Amino acid sequence: MGQIISLFEEKLKSALNKAGVTDSSRVGVAVSGGADSISLLYSLSRVLKKENLFAVTVNHNIRKKEETEGDALFVQERCSALGVECRRYDIERGLIEKTAVTMKTGMEEAARRKRYEIFSSFITEYSLDFLCLAHNLDDFLETMLMNFMRGTSVRSMAGIPFKRDKYIRPLLQVRRFQIEEYLSDLGVPFRTDSTNSDSSYFRNAVRNKLVPFLDAGFPSWRNGLLRSGEKLSDVSDALDFMLSDGQAKDVLFLVDGKEKKAELSYEKLILYPKAVRNSFLLEAVSFVGSDTRISYDFLSAVPEALKKDGSCVYSSGLDFLRKEGKIHVSKALQRATEKGFFVIIEESGFYEAGELSFSVEKTSGGILLSCRETETEIKGLEFPFCVKNPSAHEKLRLKDGTFVPSVRVLESLASPDIRKCVPVVVPLSDNGAFECMECACIWGKPFGLKNRFSHRMETI
């Protein structure tokens, strides 16, 4: 056995041992056909009992049929040659694209979520103790760079975890070039994804543009990033400890019934630093389950937005209601709108509605809405008011005193896909009821459209 092969497999065995894999463990391996997963498949088949090793491959059906089908068949052939059982899953063509639209996320994230749903089913079907994923050290560093630029949580910026539940990543200490050397010495072929050179994908842009730039000008950047990742991981562990510590029980209560709910003590929550407060809130969101990713800025603004008992804010399909000294987090009620968003705003602060994250500020003559580097001041508007998706119910007052439904006004402003996202601003009475369903503004500016205001509202 050559030195490259032996060193690679020693690293693998060390990682498996660290994860708790034993001779009797039932181990799965996710295989796409690329160099990383093929190296993991072959090395696992050489160090583990093959009767305890099971492969899974997922055909996402995003690329051309002959390419995705070719990848899946290649994996099946490799597994057959090794004597490893392989389970193949085919995702319906077009489903990833639909999922991305529904979840308001990118193709990469939509594909990842579908893939992990399949992995979960695979683990259950084969009664696995572990499922090995082929992320390597270069993936780890690229992910850190991506998450840093996205402004994600501390936990995410710490990089890819080595072990999470039954998922383990035995190649996290192995560089990509070492993987290719290993396969070369074994004489094993692998597939190359044609989209790897397409830098319109975020990860590919980081890999193809940013990493070469850093390599050329900052040769020690990997070591610095790894040290930062270790420190961020320590901070993340500390936050997790605070959530699991006994004192957390006085702050966060999880109600696991027909409808999952979470309750947080408002007075005790606000005593903690912002990072800890947001961790409590994020734990509540994760337990209840949000429709889309919820922003850190929104979580940071929740305590301020809920200063008054009875106040409520909404984001990502969840209601945050302050009642009797507690913040209640639950799935949003179906309101008097067809589908979408409905946010009641009673004071200045930061809010989310639909696709928008925005701030609200009281001015001397009205209300200032700031979003996506635009500002809209609605003179004459007072608290409380709501920001909601357009419907046939609310109407805009014209100069002649007549009214026209907001949805009809929007028909002349935007395409169907855009118009359902453009919010309308509707005044409320002090008890939260609509004031004759007259909207103050059709707020198009954040979408590059002109605002349309009720004739009674003066604007800037």
Coordinates of C-alpha atoms in Angstrom, one line a residue:
M1 CA 0.0 0.0 0.0
G2 CA 1.4 3.4 -1.0
Q3 CA 2.1 6.2 1.6
I4 CA -0.7 8.5 0.2
I5 CA -3.3 5.7 0.5
S6 CA -2.2 4.6 4.0
L7 CA -2.1 8.2 5.4
F8 CA -5.5 9.0 3.9
E9 CA -7.1 5.9 5.5
E10 CA -5.4 6.4 8.8
K11 CA -7.0 9.9 8.9
L12 CA -10.3 8.3 8.1
K13 CA -10.0 5.7 10.8
S14 CA -9.1 8.3 13.4
A15 CA -12.2 10.4 12.4
L16 CA -14.5 7.3 12.6
N17 CA -13.1 6.5 16.0
K18 CA -13.6 10.0 17.2
A19 CA -17.3 9.8 16.0
G20 CA -17.9 6.6 17.9
V21 CA -18.0 4.2 15.0
T22 CA -17.4 0.6 16.0
D23 CA -17.1 -2.7 14.1
S24 CA -20.7 -3.4 14.7
S25 CA -22.0 0.1 13.6
R26 CA -24.3 0.3 10.6
V27 CA -22.9 3.1 8.5
G28 CA -24.3 4.9 5.5
V29 CA -22.4 7.0 3.0
A30 CA -23.8 9.7 0.7
V31 CA -22.3 9.4 -2.8
S32 CA -22.8 11.9 -5.6
G33 CA -20.1 10.5 -7.9
G34 CA -17.7 13.4 -7.4
A35 CA -14.1 12.9 -6.2
D36 CA -14.9 13.7 -2.5
S37 CA -17.8 11.1 -2.1
I38 CA -16.1 8.5 -4.3
S39 CA -13.0 8.7 -2.1
L40 CA -15.1 8.3 1.0
L41 CA -17.0 5.3 -0.5
Y42 CA -13.8 3.5 -1.4
S43 CA -12.0 4.2 1.8
L44 CA -14.9 3.2 4.0
S45 CA -15.3 0.0 2.0
R46 CA -11.6 -0.7 2.8
V47 CA -11.7 0.0 6.5
L48 CA -15.2 -1.2 7.5
K49 CA -17.1 -4.4 7.1
K50 CA -19.0 -4.2 3.8
E51 CA -22.1 -5.9 5.2
N52 CA -22.4 -2.9 7.5
L53 CA -21.9 -0.3 4.8
F54 CA -24.8 1.2 2.8
A55 CA -24.6 3.9 0.1
V56 CA -27.2 6.4 -0.9
T57 CA -27.2 8.6 -4.1
V58 CA -29.7 11.4 -4.9
N59 CA -30.5 12.4 -8.4
H60 CA -31.6 16.0 -8.0
N61 CA -32.7 16.3 -11.7
I62 CA -31.4 19.9 -11.9
R63 CA -28.9 19.5 -14.8
K64 CA -29.4 17.8 -18.1
K65 CA -31.0 14.4 -17.9
E66 CA -28.1 12.5 -19.5
E67 CA -25.7 14.1 -17.0
T68 CA -27.7 13.5 -13.8
E69 CA -28.7 10.0 -14.9
G70 CA -25.1 9.3 -15.8
D71 CA -24.0 10.3 -12.3
A72 CA -26.5 8.1 -10.6
L73 CA -25.7 5.1 -12.8
F74 CA -21.9 5.7 -12.2
V75 CA -22.5 5.5 -8.4
Q76 CA -24.6 2.4 -8.7
E77 CA -21.9 0.7 -10.8
R78 CA -19.1 1.7 -8.4
C79 CA -21.1 0.3 -5.4
S80 CA -21.9 -2.9 -7.3
A81 CA -18.2 -3.4 -8.1
L82 CA -17.3 -2.9 -4.4
G83 CA -20.1 -5.1 -3.1
V84 CA -21.8 -2.2 -1.3
E85 CA -25.6 -2.0 -1.3
C86 CA -26.8 1.3 -2.9
R87 CA -30.1 3.0 -2.5
R88 CA -31.0 5.5 -5.3
Y89 CA -33.5 8.3 -4.9
D90 CA -34.7 10.4 -7.9
I91 CA -36.3 13.8 -7.2
E92 CA -39.0 14.8 -9.6
R93 CA -37.6 17.2 -12.3
G94 CA -38.7 20.8 -11.5
L95 CA -39.4 20.1 -7.8
I96 CA -36.1 21.8 -6.6
E97 CA -37.0 24.9 -8.6
K98 CA -40.6 25.0 -7.2
T99 CA -39.2 24.5 -3.6
A100 CA -36.8 27.4 -4.1
V101 CA -39.7 29.7 -5.1
T102 CA -41.9 28.5 -2.3
M103 CA -39.2 28.8 0.3
K104 CA -37.9 32.1 -1.1
T105 CA -34.4 30.7 -1.2
G106 CA -31.8 29.8 -3.8
M107 CA -31.5 26.6 -5.8
E108 CA -28.5 25.4 -3.7
E109 CA -30.4 25.7 -0.4
A110 CA -33.6 24.2 -1.8
A111 CA -31.6 21.2 -3.2
R112 CA -29.8 20.8 0.2
R113 CA -33.1 20.7 2.1
K114 CA -34.6 18.1 -0.2
R115 CA -31.4 16.1 0.0
Y116 CA -31.4 16.0 3.8
E117 CA -35.1 15.0 3.8
I118 CA -34.0 12.0 1.8
F119 CA -31.0 11.3 4.0
S120 CA -33.4 11.2 7.0
S121 CA -35.6 8.7 5.3
F122 CA -32.5 6.6 4.3
I123 CA -31.3 6.6 7.9
T124 CA -34.6 5.3 9.1
E125 CA -35.1 2.8 6.3
Y126 CA -31.7 1.2 6.9
S127 CA -31.6 1.6 10.7
L128 CA -28.3 3.4 10.5
D129 CA -26.1 4.4 13.4
F130 CA -24.2 7.0 11.3
L131 CA -24.4 8.6 7.8
C132 CA -21.1 9.8 6.4
L133 CA -20.9 12.9 4.3
A134 CA -17.9 13.8 2.2
H135 CA -17.3 17.5 3.1
N136 CA -13.6 18.2 3.2
L137 CA -11.3 20.9 4.7
D138 CA -11.7 23.1 1.6
D139 CA -15.5 22.8 1.9
F140 CA -15.2 23.8 5.5
L141 CA -13.2 26.9 4.8
E142 CA -15.4 27.9 1.8
T143 CA -18.5 27.5 4.0
M144 CA -17.0 29.8 6.6
L145 CA -16.3 32.5 4.0
M146 CA -19.8 32.1 2.6
N147 CA -21.5 32.4 6.0
F148 CA -19.3 35.3 7.0
M149 CA -20.4 37.2 3.9
R150 CA -24.0 36.3 4.5
G151 CA -23.8 37.6 8.1
T152 CA -25.1 34.3 9.6
S153 CA -25.2 33.2 13.2
V154 CA -22.2 32.5 15.3
R155 CA -22.9 28.7 15.0
S156 CA -23.0 28.9 11.2
M157 CA -19.9 31.1 11.0
A158 CA -18.0 28.5 13.0
G159 CA -18.1 26.3 9.9
I160 CA -19.4 22.8 9.2
P161 CA -19.8 20.6 12.3
F162 CA -17.8 17.3 12.4
K163 CA -20.8 15.5 14.0
R164 CA -24.5 16.4 14.2
D165 CA -26.9 13.8 15.4
K166 CA -26.2 10.8 13.2
Y167 CA -24.4 12.8 10.5
I168 CA -20.6 12.6 10.5
R169 CA -18.0 14.2 8.2
P170 CA -14.8 12.0 8.4
L171 CA -12.9 14.0 5.7
L172 CA -13.0 17.4 7.4
Q173 CA -9.3 17.3 8.0
V174 CA -8.4 16.3 4.4
R175 CA -7.7 18.8 1.6
R176 CA -9.2 18.4 -1.8
F177 CA -5.9 17.8 -3.5
Q178 CA -5.2 14.9 -1.1
I179 CA -8.5 13.3 -2.1
E180 CA -7.6 13.5 -5.7
E181 CA -4.1 12.0 -5.0
Y182 CA -5.7 9.2 -3.1
L183 CA -8.0 8.3 -6.0
S184 CA -5.2 8.6 -8.5
D185 CA -3.1 6.1 -6.5
L186 CA -6.0 3.7 -6.3
G187 CA -6.7 4.2 -10.0
V188 CA -10.3 5.1 -9.3
P189 CA -12.3 7.4 -11.7
F190 CA -14.8 10.0 -10.6
R191 CA -17.4 12.3 -12.2
T192 CA -17.1 16.1 -12.5
D193 CA -20.2 18.2 -12.1
S194 CA -20.5 20.5 -15.2
T195 CA -21.9 23.3 -13.0
N196 CA -18.7 23.5 -10.9
S197 CA -17.3 26.1 -13.3
D198 CA -20.5 28.2 -13.1
S199 CA -19.7 31.0 -10.8
S200 CA -23.3 32.2 -10.7
Y201 CA -23.6 29.7 -7.8
F202 CA -22.4 31.3 -4.6
R203 CA -20.2 28.4 -3.5
N204 CA -18.6 28.2 -7.0
A205 CA -17.9 31.9 -7.0
V206 CA -16.1 31.6 -3.7
R207 CA -14.2 28.6 -4.9
N208 CA -13.3 29.9 -8.3
K209 CA -12.8 33.6 -7.6
L210 CA -12.3 34.4 -3.9
V211 CA -10.1 31.5 -2.9
P212 CA -7.5 32.0 -5.7
F213 CA -7.4 35.7 -4.8
L214 CA -6.7 34.8 -1.1
D215 CA -4.1 32.2 -2.1
A216 CA -2.3 34.7 -4.3
G217 CA -2.2 37.6 -1.8
F218 CA -2.7 36.0 1.7
P219 CA -1.0 32.6 1.7
S220 CA -1.7 32.0 5.5
W221 CA -5.4 32.8 5.3
R222 CA -6.5 29.2 5.9
N223 CA -4.7 28.9 9.2
G224 CA -6.2 32.2 10.4
L225 CA -9.7 31.2 9.4
L226 CA -9.4 27.8 11.1
R227 CA -8.3 29.6 14.3
S228 CA -11.3 31.9 14.1
G229 CA -13.6 28.9 13.4
E230 CA -12.3 27.2 16.5
K231 CA -13.0 30.3 18.6
L232 CA -16.4 30.8 17.1
S233 CA -17.2 27.2 17.8
D234 CA -16.3 27.7 21.5
V235 CA -18.6 30.7 21.7
S236 CA -21.4 28.6 20.0
D237 CA -20.8 25.9 22.6
A238 CA -21.1 28.4 25.4
L239 CA -24.4 29.7 24.0
D240 CA -25.7 26.1 23.7
F241 CA -24.6 25.4 27.3
M242 CA -26.6 28.5 28.5
L243 CA -29.7 27.2 26.7
S244 CA -29.3 23.8 28.3
D245 CA -28.4 25.0 31.7
G246 CA -30.9 24.9 34.6
Q247 CA -31.5 28.7 34.5
A248 CA -32.7 28.4 31.0
K249 CA -35.9 26.7 32.2
D250 CA -36.9 30.0 33.8
V251 CA -36.7 31.7 30.5
L252 CA -37.8 29.3 27.8
F253 CA -40.8 26.9 27.9
L254 CA -41.5 24.5 25.0
V255 CA -45.0 23.2 24.6
D256 CA -45.1 20.1 22.4
G257 CA -48.8 19.5 21.7
K258 CA -50.9 19.3 18.6
E259 CA -49.7 22.8 17.8
K260 CA -46.1 23.4 18.9
K261 CA -45.6 26.6 20.8
A262 CA -42.9 28.3 22.8
E263 CA -43.1 30.8 25.6
L264 CA -40.4 33.0 26.9
S265 CA -40.4 35.1 30.1
Y266 CA -40.0 38.7 28.8
E267 CA -38.6 40.2 32.0
K268 CA -36.0 37.4 32.3
L269 CA -35.1 37.4 28.6
I270 CA -34.2 41.0 28.4
L271 CA -31.7 40.6 31.3
Y272 CA -29.4 38.6 29.0
P273 CA -26.9 40.1 26.4
K274 CA -28.3 40.2 22.9
A275 CA -26.4 37.1 21.7
V276 CA -28.0 35.0 24.4
R277 CA -31.4 36.6 23.9
N278 CA -31.3 35.8 20.2
S279 CA -30.2 32.2 21.0
F280 CA -33.3 31.7 23.2
L281 CA -35.5 33.2 20.5
L282 CA -33.9 31.1 17.8
E283 CA -34.4 28.0 19.9
A284 CA -38.1 28.9 20.1
V285 CA -38.3 29.4 16.4
S286 CA -36.5 26.1 15.6
F287 CA -38.9 24.3 17.9
V288 CA -42.1 25.8 16.5
G289 CA -40.9 25.7 12.9
S290 CA -40.7 28.7 10.6
D291 CA -41.7 28.8 6.9
T292 CA -38.4 30.5 5.9
R293 CA -35.2 31.5 7.5
I294 CA -35.7 34.2 10.1
S295 CA -33.2 37.1 10.1
Y296 CA -30.9 37.9 13.0
D297 CA -32.0 41.6 12.7
F298 CA -35.6 40.6 13.3
L299 CA -34.7 38.5 16.4
S300 CA -32.7 41.4 17.8
A301 CA -35.6 43.7 17.4
V302 CA -38.3 41.4 19.0
P303 CA -37.8 42.5 22.6
E304 CA -38.0 46.2 21.7
A305 CA -41.0 45.6 19.4
L306 CA -42.8 43.7 22.3
K307 CA -42.3 46.2 25.1
K308 CA -46.0 46.6 25.6
D309 CA -48.3 43.8 26.7
G310 CA -50.6 42.8 23.8
S311 CA -48.2 43.8 21.1
C312 CA -47.5 41.4 18.3
V313 CA -45.0 41.1 15.4
Y314 CA -44.9 38.5 12.6
S315 CA -42.1 36.9 10.5
S316 CA -41.6 33.8 8.4
G317 CA -45.0 32.3 9.3
L318 CA -44.7 32.9 13.0
D319 CA -46.5 35.2 15.4
F320 CA -44.6 36.7 18.3
L321 CA -47.1 37.9 20.9
R322 CA -46.5 39.5 24.3
K323 CA -49.2 38.5 26.7
E324 CA -49.2 38.4 30.5
G325 CA -45.5 38.9 30.7
K326 CA -44.5 36.2 28.2
I327 CA -43.5 36.2 24.6
H328 CA -45.7 33.5 22.9
V329 CA -44.2 32.1 19.7
S330 CA -46.6 30.1 17.5
K331 CA -47.6 29.4 13.9
A332 CA -49.3 32.4 12.5
L333 CA -53.1 32.4 12.6
Q334 CA -54.9 32.4 9.2
R335 CA -56.0 36.0 9.0
A336 CA -58.5 37.9 6.9
T337 CA -56.1 37.9 4.0
E338 CA -55.9 35.2 1.3
K339 CA -52.3 34.2 1.7
G340 CA -49.1 36.0 2.8
F341 CA -48.4 38.5 5.5
F342 CA -50.2 40.7 8.0
V343 CA -48.2 42.7 10.5
I344 CA -49.7 45.1 13.0
I345 CA -47.4 48.0 13.9
E346 CA -48.0 50.0 17.1
E347 CA -44.7 51.8 17.6
S348 CA -41.3 52.5 16.0
G349 CA -39.0 49.6 15.5
F350 CA -37.8 46.9 13.1
Y351 CA -40.3 44.5 11.4
E352 CA -40.6 41.9 8.7
A353 CA -43.5 41.5 6.2
G354 CA -43.4 39.1 3.3
E355 CA -40.0 39.5 1.6
L356 CA -39.3 42.8 3.3
S357 CA -37.3 43.7 6.4
F358 CA -37.9 47.3 7.3
S359 CA -37.7 49.9 10.0
V360 CA -40.6 52.2 11.2
E361 CA -40.0 55.6 12.6
K362 CA -42.5 58.3 13.9
T363 CA -41.8 61.7 12.4
S364 CA -43.3 65.1 13.2
G365 CA -45.9 64.7 10.5
G366 CA -46.4 61.0 10.0
I367 CA -44.6 57.7 9.6
L368 CA -41.2 57.0 7.9
L369 CA -40.7 53.5 6.4
S370 CA -37.1 52.6 5.5
C371 CA -36.3 49.5 3.4
R372 CA -33.8 48.3 0.8
E373 CA -32.0 51.7 0.9
T374 CA -35.3 53.5 0.2
E375 CA -37.4 55.8 2.4
T376 CA -41.1 56.5 2.2
E377 CA -42.8 59.0 4.5
I378 CA -46.5 58.8 4.8
K379 CA -47.8 62.1 6.3
G380 CA -50.9 62.0 8.4
L381 CA -50.4 58.3 9.2
E382 CA -50.5 57.4 12.9
F383 CA -50.0 54.3 15.0
P384 CA -51.4 51.7 14.9
F385 CA -51.4 50.6 11.3
C386 CA -50.8 47.3 9.5
V387 CA -48.6 46.3 6.6
K388 CA -50.2 43.4 4.7
N389 CA -50.4 41.8 1.3
P390 CA -52.8 43.4 -1.1
S391 CA -56.4 42.1 -1.5
A392 CA -59.7 43.1 -2.9
H393 CA -60.8 44.4 0.6
E394 CA -58.7 47.5 1.0
K395 CA -59.1 50.5 -1.3
L396 CA -57.2 53.6 -2.4
R397 CA -58.9 57.0 -2.3
L398 CA -58.6 58.9 -5.6
K399 CA -58.6 62.7 -6.2
D400 CA -62.3 62.7 -7.0
G401 CA -63.1 61.0 -3.7
T402 CA -63.9 57.7 -5.2
F403 CA -62.2 54.4 -4.2
V404 CA -60.5 51.7 -6.2
P405 CA -59.3 48.3 -4.9
S406 CA -55.5 48.1 -4.3
V407 CA -55.2 45.0 -6.3
R408 CA -56.7 46.8 -9.4
V409 CA -54.1 49.6 -8.9
L410 CA -51.3 47.1 -8.8
E411 CA -52.4 45.5 -12.0
S412 CA -51.2 48.6 -13.8
L413 CA -47.9 48.7 -11.9
A414 CA -46.4 45.3 -11.8
S415 CA -46.4 41.7 -13.1
P416 CA -48.4 39.1 -11.3
D417 CA -45.4 37.6 -9.5
I418 CA -44.3 41.1 -8.1
R419 CA -47.7 42.5 -7.4
K420 CA -48.6 39.8 -4.8
C421 CA -45.4 40.8 -2.9
V422 CA -46.0 44.6 -2.8
P423 CA -47.4 45.5 0.6
V424 CA -50.2 47.9 1.4
V425 CA -50.2 50.2 4.4
V426 CA -53.6 50.3 6.2
P427 CA -54.5 52.6 9.1
L428 CA -56.1 50.9 12.2
S429 CA -58.3 52.2 14.9
D430 CA -57.0 52.2 18.5
N431 CA -58.7 48.8 19.0
G432 CA -56.9 47.3 16.0
A433 CA -59.8 47.4 13.6
F434 CA -59.6 48.6 10.0
E435 CA -60.6 52.2 9.4
C436 CA -63.1 51.7 6.6
M437 CA -60.5 49.5 4.8
E438 CA -58.9 52.6 3.2
C439 CA -55.2 52.1 2.6
A440 CA -52.8 54.9 3.1
C441 CA -50.2 53.7 0.7
I442 CA -49.4 51.0 -1.9
W443 CA -45.7 50.6 -1.0
G444 CA -44.0 49.9 -4.2
K445 CA -40.7 51.7 -3.7
P446 CA -38.7 48.7 -2.2
F447 CA -39.6 46.8 -5.4
G448 CA -38.5 49.6 -7.8
L449 CA -42.0 50.7 -8.4
K450 CA -43.7 54.1 -7.7
N451 CA -45.6 54.4 -4.4
R452 CA -49.3 55.1 -4.7
F453 CA -50.9 57.1 -1.9
S454 CA -54.4 57.8 -0.7
H455 CA -55.4 61.3 -1.8
R456 CA -55.9 62.3 1.8
M457 CA -52.2 61.4 2.7
E458 CA -49.5 64.0 1.9
T459 CA -46.2 62.4 1.0
I460 CA -42.5 63.1 0.5

